[in-house]
XYZ file of C-alpha atoms in Angstrom:
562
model
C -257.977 43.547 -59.770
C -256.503 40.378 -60.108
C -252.879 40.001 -59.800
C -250.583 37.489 -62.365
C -247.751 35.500 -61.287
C -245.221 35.444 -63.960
C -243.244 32.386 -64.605
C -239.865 32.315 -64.785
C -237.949 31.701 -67.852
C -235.582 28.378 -67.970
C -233.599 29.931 -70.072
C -232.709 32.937 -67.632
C -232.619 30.873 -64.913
C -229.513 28.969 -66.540
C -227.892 32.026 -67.987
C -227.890 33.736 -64.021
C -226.450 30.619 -62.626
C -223.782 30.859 -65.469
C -222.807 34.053 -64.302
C -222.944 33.692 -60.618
C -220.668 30.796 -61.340
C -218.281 33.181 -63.579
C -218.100 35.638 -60.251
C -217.453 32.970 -57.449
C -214.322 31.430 -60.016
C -212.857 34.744 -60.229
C -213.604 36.067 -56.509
C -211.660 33.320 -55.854
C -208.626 33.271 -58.300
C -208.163 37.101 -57.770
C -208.315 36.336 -53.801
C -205.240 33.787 -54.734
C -203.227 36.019 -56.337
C -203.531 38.556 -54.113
C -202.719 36.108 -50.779
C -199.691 34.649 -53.044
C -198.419 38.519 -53.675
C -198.472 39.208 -49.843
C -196.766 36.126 -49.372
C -194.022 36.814 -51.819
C -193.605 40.568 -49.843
C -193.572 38.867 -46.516
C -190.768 36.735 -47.838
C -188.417 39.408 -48.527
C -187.733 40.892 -45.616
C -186.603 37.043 -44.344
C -184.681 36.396 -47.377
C -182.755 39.867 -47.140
C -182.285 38.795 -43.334
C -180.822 35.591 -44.573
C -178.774 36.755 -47.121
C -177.064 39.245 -44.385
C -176.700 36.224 -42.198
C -175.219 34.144 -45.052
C -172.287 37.151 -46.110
C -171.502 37.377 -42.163
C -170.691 33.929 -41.650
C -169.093 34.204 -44.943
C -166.875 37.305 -43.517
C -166.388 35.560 -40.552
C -165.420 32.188 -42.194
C -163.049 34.351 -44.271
C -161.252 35.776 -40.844
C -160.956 32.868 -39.448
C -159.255 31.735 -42.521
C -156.914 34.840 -42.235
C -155.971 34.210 -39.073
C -155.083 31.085 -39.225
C -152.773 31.817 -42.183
C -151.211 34.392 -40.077
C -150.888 31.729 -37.577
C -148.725 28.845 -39.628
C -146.434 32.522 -40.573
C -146.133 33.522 -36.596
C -143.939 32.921 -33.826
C -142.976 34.723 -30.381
C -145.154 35.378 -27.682
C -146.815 38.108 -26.916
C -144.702 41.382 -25.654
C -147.852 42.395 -23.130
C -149.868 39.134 -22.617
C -152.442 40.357 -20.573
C -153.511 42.950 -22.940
C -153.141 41.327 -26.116
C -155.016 38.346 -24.263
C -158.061 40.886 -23.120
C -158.459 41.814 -26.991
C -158.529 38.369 -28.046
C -161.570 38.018 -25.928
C -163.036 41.404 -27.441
C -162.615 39.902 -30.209
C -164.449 36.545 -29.750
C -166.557 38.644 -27.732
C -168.222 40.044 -30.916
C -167.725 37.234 -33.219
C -169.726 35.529 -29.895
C -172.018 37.964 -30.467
C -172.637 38.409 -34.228
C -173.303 34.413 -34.766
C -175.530 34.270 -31.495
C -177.508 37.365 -32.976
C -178.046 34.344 -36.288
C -178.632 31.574 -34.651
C -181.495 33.383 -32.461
C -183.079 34.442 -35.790
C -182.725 31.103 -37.175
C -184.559 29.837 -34.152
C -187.068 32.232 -33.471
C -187.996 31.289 -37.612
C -188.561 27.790 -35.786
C -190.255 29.068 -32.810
C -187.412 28.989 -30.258
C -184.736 31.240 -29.093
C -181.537 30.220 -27.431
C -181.401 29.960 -24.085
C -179.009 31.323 -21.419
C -176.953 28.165 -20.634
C -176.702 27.447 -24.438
C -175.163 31.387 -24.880
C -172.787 30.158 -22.494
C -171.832 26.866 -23.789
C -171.504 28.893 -26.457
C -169.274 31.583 -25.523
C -167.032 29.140 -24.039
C -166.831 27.270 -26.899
C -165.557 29.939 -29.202
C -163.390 31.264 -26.268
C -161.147 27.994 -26.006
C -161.081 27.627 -30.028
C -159.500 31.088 -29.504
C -157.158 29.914 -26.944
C -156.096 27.414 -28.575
C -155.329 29.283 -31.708
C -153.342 31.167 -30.023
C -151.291 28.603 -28.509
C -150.501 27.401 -31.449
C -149.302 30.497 -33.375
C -147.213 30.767 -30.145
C -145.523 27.133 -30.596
C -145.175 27.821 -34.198
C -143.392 30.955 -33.239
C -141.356 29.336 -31.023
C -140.105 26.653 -33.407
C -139.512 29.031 -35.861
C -137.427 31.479 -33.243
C -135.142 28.088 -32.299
C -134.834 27.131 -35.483
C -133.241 30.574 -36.819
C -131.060 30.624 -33.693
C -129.853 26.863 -34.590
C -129.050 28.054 -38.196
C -127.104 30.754 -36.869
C -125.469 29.078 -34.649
C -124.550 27.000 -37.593
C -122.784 29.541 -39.580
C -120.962 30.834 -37.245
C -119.049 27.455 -36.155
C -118.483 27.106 -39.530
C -117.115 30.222 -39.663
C -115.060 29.228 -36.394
C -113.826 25.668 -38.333
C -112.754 27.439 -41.382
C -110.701 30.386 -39.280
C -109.303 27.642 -37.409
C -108.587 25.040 -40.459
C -106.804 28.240 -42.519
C -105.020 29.365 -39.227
C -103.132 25.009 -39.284
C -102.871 25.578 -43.010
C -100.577 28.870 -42.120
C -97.133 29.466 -43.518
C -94.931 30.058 -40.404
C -91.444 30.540 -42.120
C -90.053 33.455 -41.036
C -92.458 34.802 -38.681
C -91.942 35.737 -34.809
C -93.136 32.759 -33.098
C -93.617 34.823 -29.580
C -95.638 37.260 -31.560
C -97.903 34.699 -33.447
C -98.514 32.374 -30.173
C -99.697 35.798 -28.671
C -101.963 36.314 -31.026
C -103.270 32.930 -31.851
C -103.809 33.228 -27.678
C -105.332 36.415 -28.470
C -108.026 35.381 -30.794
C -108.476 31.978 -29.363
C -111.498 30.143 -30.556
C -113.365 32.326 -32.756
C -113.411 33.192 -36.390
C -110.930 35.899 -37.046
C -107.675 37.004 -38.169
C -104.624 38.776 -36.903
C -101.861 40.880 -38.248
C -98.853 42.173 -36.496
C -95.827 44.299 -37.997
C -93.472 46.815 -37.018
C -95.215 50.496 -38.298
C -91.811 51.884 -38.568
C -90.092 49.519 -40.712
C -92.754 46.759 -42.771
C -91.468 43.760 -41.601
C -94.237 41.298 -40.611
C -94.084 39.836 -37.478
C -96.837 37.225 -37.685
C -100.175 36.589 -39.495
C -102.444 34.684 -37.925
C -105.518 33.215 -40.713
C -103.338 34.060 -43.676
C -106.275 33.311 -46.048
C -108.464 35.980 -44.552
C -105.883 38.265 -43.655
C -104.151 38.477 -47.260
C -106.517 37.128 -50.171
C -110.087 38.021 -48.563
C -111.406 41.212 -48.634
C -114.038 42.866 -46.153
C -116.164 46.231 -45.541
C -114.299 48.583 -43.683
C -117.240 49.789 -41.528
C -115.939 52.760 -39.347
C -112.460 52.030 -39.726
C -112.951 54.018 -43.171
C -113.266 57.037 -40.808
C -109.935 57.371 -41.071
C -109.839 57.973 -44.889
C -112.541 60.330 -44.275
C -110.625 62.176 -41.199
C -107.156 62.436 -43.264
C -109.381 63.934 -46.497
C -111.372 66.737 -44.436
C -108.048 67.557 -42.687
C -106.311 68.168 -46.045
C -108.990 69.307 -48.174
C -109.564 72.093 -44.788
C -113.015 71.205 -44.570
C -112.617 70.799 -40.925
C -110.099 71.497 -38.420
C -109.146 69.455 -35.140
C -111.167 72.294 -32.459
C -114.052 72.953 -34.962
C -117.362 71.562 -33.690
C -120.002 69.920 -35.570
C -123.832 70.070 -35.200
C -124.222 66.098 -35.411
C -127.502 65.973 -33.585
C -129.965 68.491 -31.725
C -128.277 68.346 -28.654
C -124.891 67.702 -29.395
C -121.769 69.350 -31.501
C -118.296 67.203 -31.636
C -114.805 68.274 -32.695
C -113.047 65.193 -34.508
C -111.333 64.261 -31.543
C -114.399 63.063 -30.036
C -116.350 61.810 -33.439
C -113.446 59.500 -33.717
C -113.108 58.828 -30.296
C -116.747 57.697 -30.292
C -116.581 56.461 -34.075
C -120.213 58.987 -34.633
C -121.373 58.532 -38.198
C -123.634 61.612 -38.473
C -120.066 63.870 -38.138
C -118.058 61.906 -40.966
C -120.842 61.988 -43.539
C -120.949 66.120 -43.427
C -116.839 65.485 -43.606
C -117.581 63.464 -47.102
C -120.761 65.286 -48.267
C -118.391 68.272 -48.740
C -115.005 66.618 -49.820
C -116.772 64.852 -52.445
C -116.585 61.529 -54.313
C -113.545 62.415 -57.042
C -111.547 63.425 -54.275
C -112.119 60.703 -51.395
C -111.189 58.475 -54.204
C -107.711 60.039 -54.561
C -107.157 59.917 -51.052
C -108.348 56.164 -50.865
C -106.403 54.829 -53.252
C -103.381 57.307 -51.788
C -104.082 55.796 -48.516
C -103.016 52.392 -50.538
C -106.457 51.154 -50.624
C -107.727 48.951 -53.992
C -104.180 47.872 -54.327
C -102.083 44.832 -53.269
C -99.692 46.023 -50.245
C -96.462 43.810 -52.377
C -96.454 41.377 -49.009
C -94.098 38.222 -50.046
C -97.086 36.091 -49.799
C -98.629 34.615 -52.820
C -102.130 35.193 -54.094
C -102.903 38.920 -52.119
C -106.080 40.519 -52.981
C -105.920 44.258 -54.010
C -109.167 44.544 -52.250
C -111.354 47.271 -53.437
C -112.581 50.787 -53.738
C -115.891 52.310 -55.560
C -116.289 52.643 -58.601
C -118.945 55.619 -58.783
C -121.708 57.325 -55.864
C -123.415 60.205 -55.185
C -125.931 62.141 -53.468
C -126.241 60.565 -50.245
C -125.081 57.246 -50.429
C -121.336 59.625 -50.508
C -121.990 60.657 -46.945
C -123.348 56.810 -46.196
C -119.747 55.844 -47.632
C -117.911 57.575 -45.741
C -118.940 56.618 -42.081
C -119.959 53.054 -43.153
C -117.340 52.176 -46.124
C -119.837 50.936 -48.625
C -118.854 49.431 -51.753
C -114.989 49.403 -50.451
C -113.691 46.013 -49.611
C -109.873 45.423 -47.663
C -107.975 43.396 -46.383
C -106.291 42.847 -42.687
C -103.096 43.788 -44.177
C -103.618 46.778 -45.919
C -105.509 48.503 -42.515
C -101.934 47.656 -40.978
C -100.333 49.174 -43.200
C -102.227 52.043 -43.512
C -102.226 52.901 -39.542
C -98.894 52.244 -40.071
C -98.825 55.012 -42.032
C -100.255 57.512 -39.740
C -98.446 56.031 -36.752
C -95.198 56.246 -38.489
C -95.734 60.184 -39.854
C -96.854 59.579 -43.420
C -95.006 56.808 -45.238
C -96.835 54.155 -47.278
C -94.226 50.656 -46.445
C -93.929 47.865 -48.286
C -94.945 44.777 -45.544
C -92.233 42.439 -45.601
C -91.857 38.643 -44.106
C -87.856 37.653 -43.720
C -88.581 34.042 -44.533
C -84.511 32.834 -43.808
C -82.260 34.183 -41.192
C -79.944 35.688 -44.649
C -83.088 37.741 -45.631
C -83.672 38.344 -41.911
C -79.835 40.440 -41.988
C -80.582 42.407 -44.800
C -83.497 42.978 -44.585
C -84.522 46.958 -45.133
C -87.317 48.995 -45.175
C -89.098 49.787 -48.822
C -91.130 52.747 -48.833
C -93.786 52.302 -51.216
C -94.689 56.160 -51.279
C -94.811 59.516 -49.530
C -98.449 60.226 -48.766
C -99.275 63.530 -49.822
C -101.047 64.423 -46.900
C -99.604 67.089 -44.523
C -97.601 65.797 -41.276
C -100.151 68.318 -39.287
C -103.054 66.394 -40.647
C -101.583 62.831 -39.663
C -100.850 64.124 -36.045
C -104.014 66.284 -36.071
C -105.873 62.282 -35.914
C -103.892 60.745 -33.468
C -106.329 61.826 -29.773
C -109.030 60.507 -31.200
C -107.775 57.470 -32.304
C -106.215 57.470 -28.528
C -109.398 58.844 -27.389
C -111.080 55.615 -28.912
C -108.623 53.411 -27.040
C -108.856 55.732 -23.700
C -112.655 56.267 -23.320
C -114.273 55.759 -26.916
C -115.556 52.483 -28.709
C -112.125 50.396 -28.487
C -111.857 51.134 -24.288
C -112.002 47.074 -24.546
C -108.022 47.339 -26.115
C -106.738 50.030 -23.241
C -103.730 49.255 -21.251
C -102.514 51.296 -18.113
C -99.153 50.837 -19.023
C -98.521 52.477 -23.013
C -100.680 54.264 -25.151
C -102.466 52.906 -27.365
C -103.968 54.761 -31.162
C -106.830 52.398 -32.469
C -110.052 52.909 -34.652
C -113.196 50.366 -34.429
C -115.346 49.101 -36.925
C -118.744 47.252 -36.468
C -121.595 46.679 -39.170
C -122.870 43.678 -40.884
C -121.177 42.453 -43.804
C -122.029 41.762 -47.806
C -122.966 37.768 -46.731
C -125.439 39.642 -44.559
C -122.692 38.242 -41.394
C -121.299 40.850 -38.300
C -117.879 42.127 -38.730
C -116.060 43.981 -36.187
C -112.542 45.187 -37.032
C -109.886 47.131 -34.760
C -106.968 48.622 -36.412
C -103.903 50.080 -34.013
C -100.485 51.290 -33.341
C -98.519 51.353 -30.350
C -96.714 52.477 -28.031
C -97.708 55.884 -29.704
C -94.550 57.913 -28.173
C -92.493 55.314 -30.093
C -94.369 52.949 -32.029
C -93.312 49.633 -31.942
C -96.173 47.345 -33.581
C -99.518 47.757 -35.516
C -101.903 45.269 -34.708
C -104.782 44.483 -36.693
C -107.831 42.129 -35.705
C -110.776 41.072 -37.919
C -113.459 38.857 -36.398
C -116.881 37.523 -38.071
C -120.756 36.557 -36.821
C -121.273 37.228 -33.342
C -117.178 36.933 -32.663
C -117.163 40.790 -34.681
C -119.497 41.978 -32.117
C -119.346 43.713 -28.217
C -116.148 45.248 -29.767
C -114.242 41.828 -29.846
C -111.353 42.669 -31.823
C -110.163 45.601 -30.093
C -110.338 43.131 -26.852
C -108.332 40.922 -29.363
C -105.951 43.354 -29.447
C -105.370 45.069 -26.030
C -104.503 41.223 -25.038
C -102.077 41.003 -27.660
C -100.148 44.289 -26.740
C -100.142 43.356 -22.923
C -98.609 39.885 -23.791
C -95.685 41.602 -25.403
C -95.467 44.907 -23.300
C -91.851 43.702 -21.789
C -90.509 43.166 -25.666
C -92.373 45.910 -27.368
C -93.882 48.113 -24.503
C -92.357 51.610 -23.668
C -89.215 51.702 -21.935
C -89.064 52.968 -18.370
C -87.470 56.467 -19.969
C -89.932 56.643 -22.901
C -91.178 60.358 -23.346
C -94.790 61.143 -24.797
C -95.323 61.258 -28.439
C -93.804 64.283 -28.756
C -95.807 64.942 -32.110
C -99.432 64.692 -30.540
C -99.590 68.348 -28.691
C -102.357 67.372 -26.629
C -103.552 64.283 -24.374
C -107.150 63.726 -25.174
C -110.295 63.450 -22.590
C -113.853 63.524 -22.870
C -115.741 66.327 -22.911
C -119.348 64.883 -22.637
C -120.577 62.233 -19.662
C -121.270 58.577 -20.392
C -125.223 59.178 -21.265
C -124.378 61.796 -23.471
C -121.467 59.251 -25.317
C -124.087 56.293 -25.115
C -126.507 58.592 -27.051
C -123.824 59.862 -30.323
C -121.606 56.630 -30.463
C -123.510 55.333 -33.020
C -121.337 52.206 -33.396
C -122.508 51.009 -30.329
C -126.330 51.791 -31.260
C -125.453 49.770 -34.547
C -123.761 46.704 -32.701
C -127.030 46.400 -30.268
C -129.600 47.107 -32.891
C -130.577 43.105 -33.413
C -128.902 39.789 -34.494
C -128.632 38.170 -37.895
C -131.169 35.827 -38.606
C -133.758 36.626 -36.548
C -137.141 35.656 -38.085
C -139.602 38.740 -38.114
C -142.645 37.560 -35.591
C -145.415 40.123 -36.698
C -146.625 38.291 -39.010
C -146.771 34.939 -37.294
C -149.590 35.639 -34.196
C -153.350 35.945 -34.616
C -154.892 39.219 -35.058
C -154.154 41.691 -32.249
C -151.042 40.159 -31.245
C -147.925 41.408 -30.594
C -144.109 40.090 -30.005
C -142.253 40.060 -27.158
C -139.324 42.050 -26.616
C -136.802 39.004 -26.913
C -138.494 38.572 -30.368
C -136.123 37.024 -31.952
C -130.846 50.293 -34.141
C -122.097 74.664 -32.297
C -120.016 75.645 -29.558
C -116.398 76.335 -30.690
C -114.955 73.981 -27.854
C -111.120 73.530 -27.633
C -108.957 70.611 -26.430
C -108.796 70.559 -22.589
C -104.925 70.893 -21.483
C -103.514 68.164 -19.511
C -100.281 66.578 -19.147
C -98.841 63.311 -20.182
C -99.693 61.293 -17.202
C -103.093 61.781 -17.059
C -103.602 59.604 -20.877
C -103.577 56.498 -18.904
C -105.996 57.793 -15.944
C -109.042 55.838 -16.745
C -108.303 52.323 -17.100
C -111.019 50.001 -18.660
C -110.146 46.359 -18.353
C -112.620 44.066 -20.039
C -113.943 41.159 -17.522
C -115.190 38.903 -20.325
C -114.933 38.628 -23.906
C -118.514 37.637 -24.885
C -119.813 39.352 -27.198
C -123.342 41.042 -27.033
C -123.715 44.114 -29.394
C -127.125 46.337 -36.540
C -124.963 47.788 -38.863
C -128.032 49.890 -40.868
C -127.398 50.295 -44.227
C -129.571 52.756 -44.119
C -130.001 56.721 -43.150
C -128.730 57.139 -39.524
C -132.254 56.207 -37.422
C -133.511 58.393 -34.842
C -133.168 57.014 -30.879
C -136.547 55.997 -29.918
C -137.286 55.605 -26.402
C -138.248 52.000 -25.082
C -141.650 51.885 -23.931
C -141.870 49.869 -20.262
């Protein structure tokens, strides 16, 4: 059988190539799309990974940014170098580590990881950016430190001109020129004032700064105690042997709270007498009104208008809101040194006036004679042992009430108000001092030199007999850590100096400043006699001055960490 061979058609022929050629175009354009697509998901992972890369240099940029702002704010150096210096290097440590991790990715994407030695130069790099940082905040810190202490400084010898410009501007006529050169020798060169007059009678011996004594008018501070002492006594809130919780450890009677000028025991005294009636015993006391001195242009001071809650208590250890003057504190511990009357302070200008002269009593207080007396060991305890030690004298006794805390111009104050000799008294001397001249109890230093100048006029006489009106002789009941830990006074008057520039803020991260920086037992009166008063003498070796009033609640005693 004989096998045909078919031709093939043209026409197929062309139409099979047409759609071979159909199959290789899209083998190919489908192979495309499908290498593109893989492409696209390999890229994602590398831009995610540079996108992370991208917000940690941003974060980092961002901190270094923060820290230098912190730096142009800083000064100080730091309080623990070493340590603060071995975070700084954790620190650049990680940020070492965190941009090496990058820069290895970046380089492995171009075939090549960092080396060793370039780590290195790395890490050292970054380390003395850090170090020098840091030096900077530090002499930034520094400036800023000097430069508060230079302002300072500033006020208070302006303070110092103007005491001493008012003090050759003073009216002498009249006044006891013995009396005023001891007192101007007294207070020396420093801003303050100085009033002296005879507690029995008015008349004005001398007053030194007549501007600040008679027409300014200042915060109390703890010398309002004794409006708060006088009111508990009457009102029978407290009595003289009755302790008071003022602390966890501690209880005092109002010998020693006055002695030691403790705030926590004066603010229960006020929280219970109350505003209305501290008030009427204020203004009793003579306070808020002019004394009727023969000096032209006294200010009546002033008293508060309104308070409660709290801020009553606050009053009545610190004196807010109450403003007096030198004169009226003399005449109001002339007052209690005198047994109860309010005088009218008098300056014989001619030797005429001088003759008949005589003593105006403004007013009776109506306060009992008990509570008066009741007042007078602490204020001797103050003098004896307590926060005015820097006023005792051997040789008389001496009644006297402190006062430290920082003023309305945001300035230190210190003020000592006295009477002496207290079995007779003969004058009441009153010192006010401003800036750092208020502080390390300056005033009642102030004073003790004034009433050892004019012990052979005014002292005791060699047959005096004790007050016969103060039954006991005071002493302290409590050792010197235990006095160190309630005299809050003293706590306030070392707490920190005006003007200081706060250095937290002014370091890098992690940094700190350093210290320099730039705060019931029923127990009765021990019996002794008269001779032992003057037992413990304390004479002060220097009058430089080294100690916050807080406006605020009383602050706990912290511990200083070494």
């Amino acid at each position: 059988m004989t096998q045909t061979r078919r031709t093939p058609n043209p026409a197929q022929i062309a139409l099979n190539f047409l759609l071979f050629i159909i199959l290789i175009s899209t083998g190919t354009a489908w192979a495309k799309n499908k290498g593109t697509a893989r492409a696209s998901k390999e890229k994602r992972p590398a831009a995610r990974q540079q996108s992370a890369r991208n917000d940690r240099s941003a974060r980092a940029q961002k901190e270094r940014e923060k820290q230098s702002a912190r730096a142009e704010r800083g000064r100080g150096k730091s309080a623990q170098e070493a340590r603060v210096d071995k975070r700084h290097d954790r620190n650049s440590a990680r940020d070492l580590r965190a941009a090496r991790k990058d820069r290895d990715e970046e380089r492995r994407g171009g075939g090549r990881a960092l080396s060793k030695r370039e780590r290195l130069a790395e890490a050292r790099r970054a380390a003395e950016q850090r170090r020098r940082e840091i030096a900077e905040a530090r002499r930034r810190a520094e400036l800023a430190r000097q430069a508060a202490i230079a302002r300072q400084r500033a006020i208070e010898q302006g303070m110092r001109d103007e005491a001493m410009s008012n003090i050759a501007k003073d009216d002498t006529t009249g006044e006891d020129l013995e009396v005023r050169r001891a007192a101007v020798a007294a207070l020396g060169n420093h801003a303050g004032t100085v009033v002296v007059m005879d507690p029995k009678t008015g008349r004005v011996y001398t007053v030194v700064n007549q501007e600040w004594a008679l027409r300014r008018g200042f915060k109390p501070c703890s010398t309002i105690k004794l409006m708060t002492g006088l009111a508990g006594l009457t009102e029978k809130v407290i009595s003289p042997v009755q302790d008071v919780s003022v602390s966890d450890r501690h209880a005092l009677d109002l010998t020693d709270a006055l002695a030691y000028s403790n705030n926590g025991y004066f603010q229960n005294v006020g929280g219970k007498v109350g505003f209305d009636r501290l008030m009427i015993y204020a203004r009793e006391l003579g306070l808020g009104e002019r004394t009727g001195i023969n000096h032209p242009n006294e200010s009546p001071g002033r008293v508060p208008l309104f308070k409660s809650g709290y801020a009553v208590n606050h009053m009545c250890s610190h004196g807010d809101d109450f403003e007096v003057t030198p004169i009226q504190l003399a005449n109001l511990v002339s007052a209690i040194g005198n047994g109860g009357n309010l005088l009218v302070p008098h300056l014989p200008r001619t030797p005429q006036e001088d003759v008949k002269f005589k003593t105006i009593v403004r007013r009776k207080l109506n306060i009992p004679q008990e509570a008066i007396r009741q007042m007078i060991p602490g204020m001797i305890g103050s003098v004896n042992y307590g926060s005015g030690k820097k006023a005792y004298d051997p040789l008389q006794t001496i009644a006297g009430k402190t006062g430290t805390c920082i003023d309305r111009d945001r300035q230190w104050i210190g003020l000592f108000t006295s009477v002496a000799p207290i079995q007779s008294p003969q004058l009441a001397v009153v010192v006010v001092a401003k800036g750092s001249d208020g502080r390390g109890h300056f005033p009642a230093y102030v004073a003790g030199q004034i009433y050892k100048s004019l012990r052979h006029r005014f002292g005791p006489g060699p047959d005096a007999q004790p007050y016969a009106a103060m039954p006991i002789a005071p002493r302290p009941k409590i050792n010197s850590k235990e006095a160190a830990a309630i005299s809050d006074e003293d706590k306030e008057d070392e707490a920190g100096d005006v003007g200081e520039t706060n250095v937290t803020d002014t370091l890098p991260s992690g940094t700190r400043p350093t210290g320099n920086g730039v705060k019931s037992t029923i127990m009765t009166v021990p019996q002794s006699t008269p001779a032992q008063v003057n037992t413990r003498p304390v004479v002060p070796n220097s009058t430089q001055t080294t100690d916050q009033q807080n406006t605020q609640r009383p602050r706990r005693v912290h511990t200083t960490r070494p």
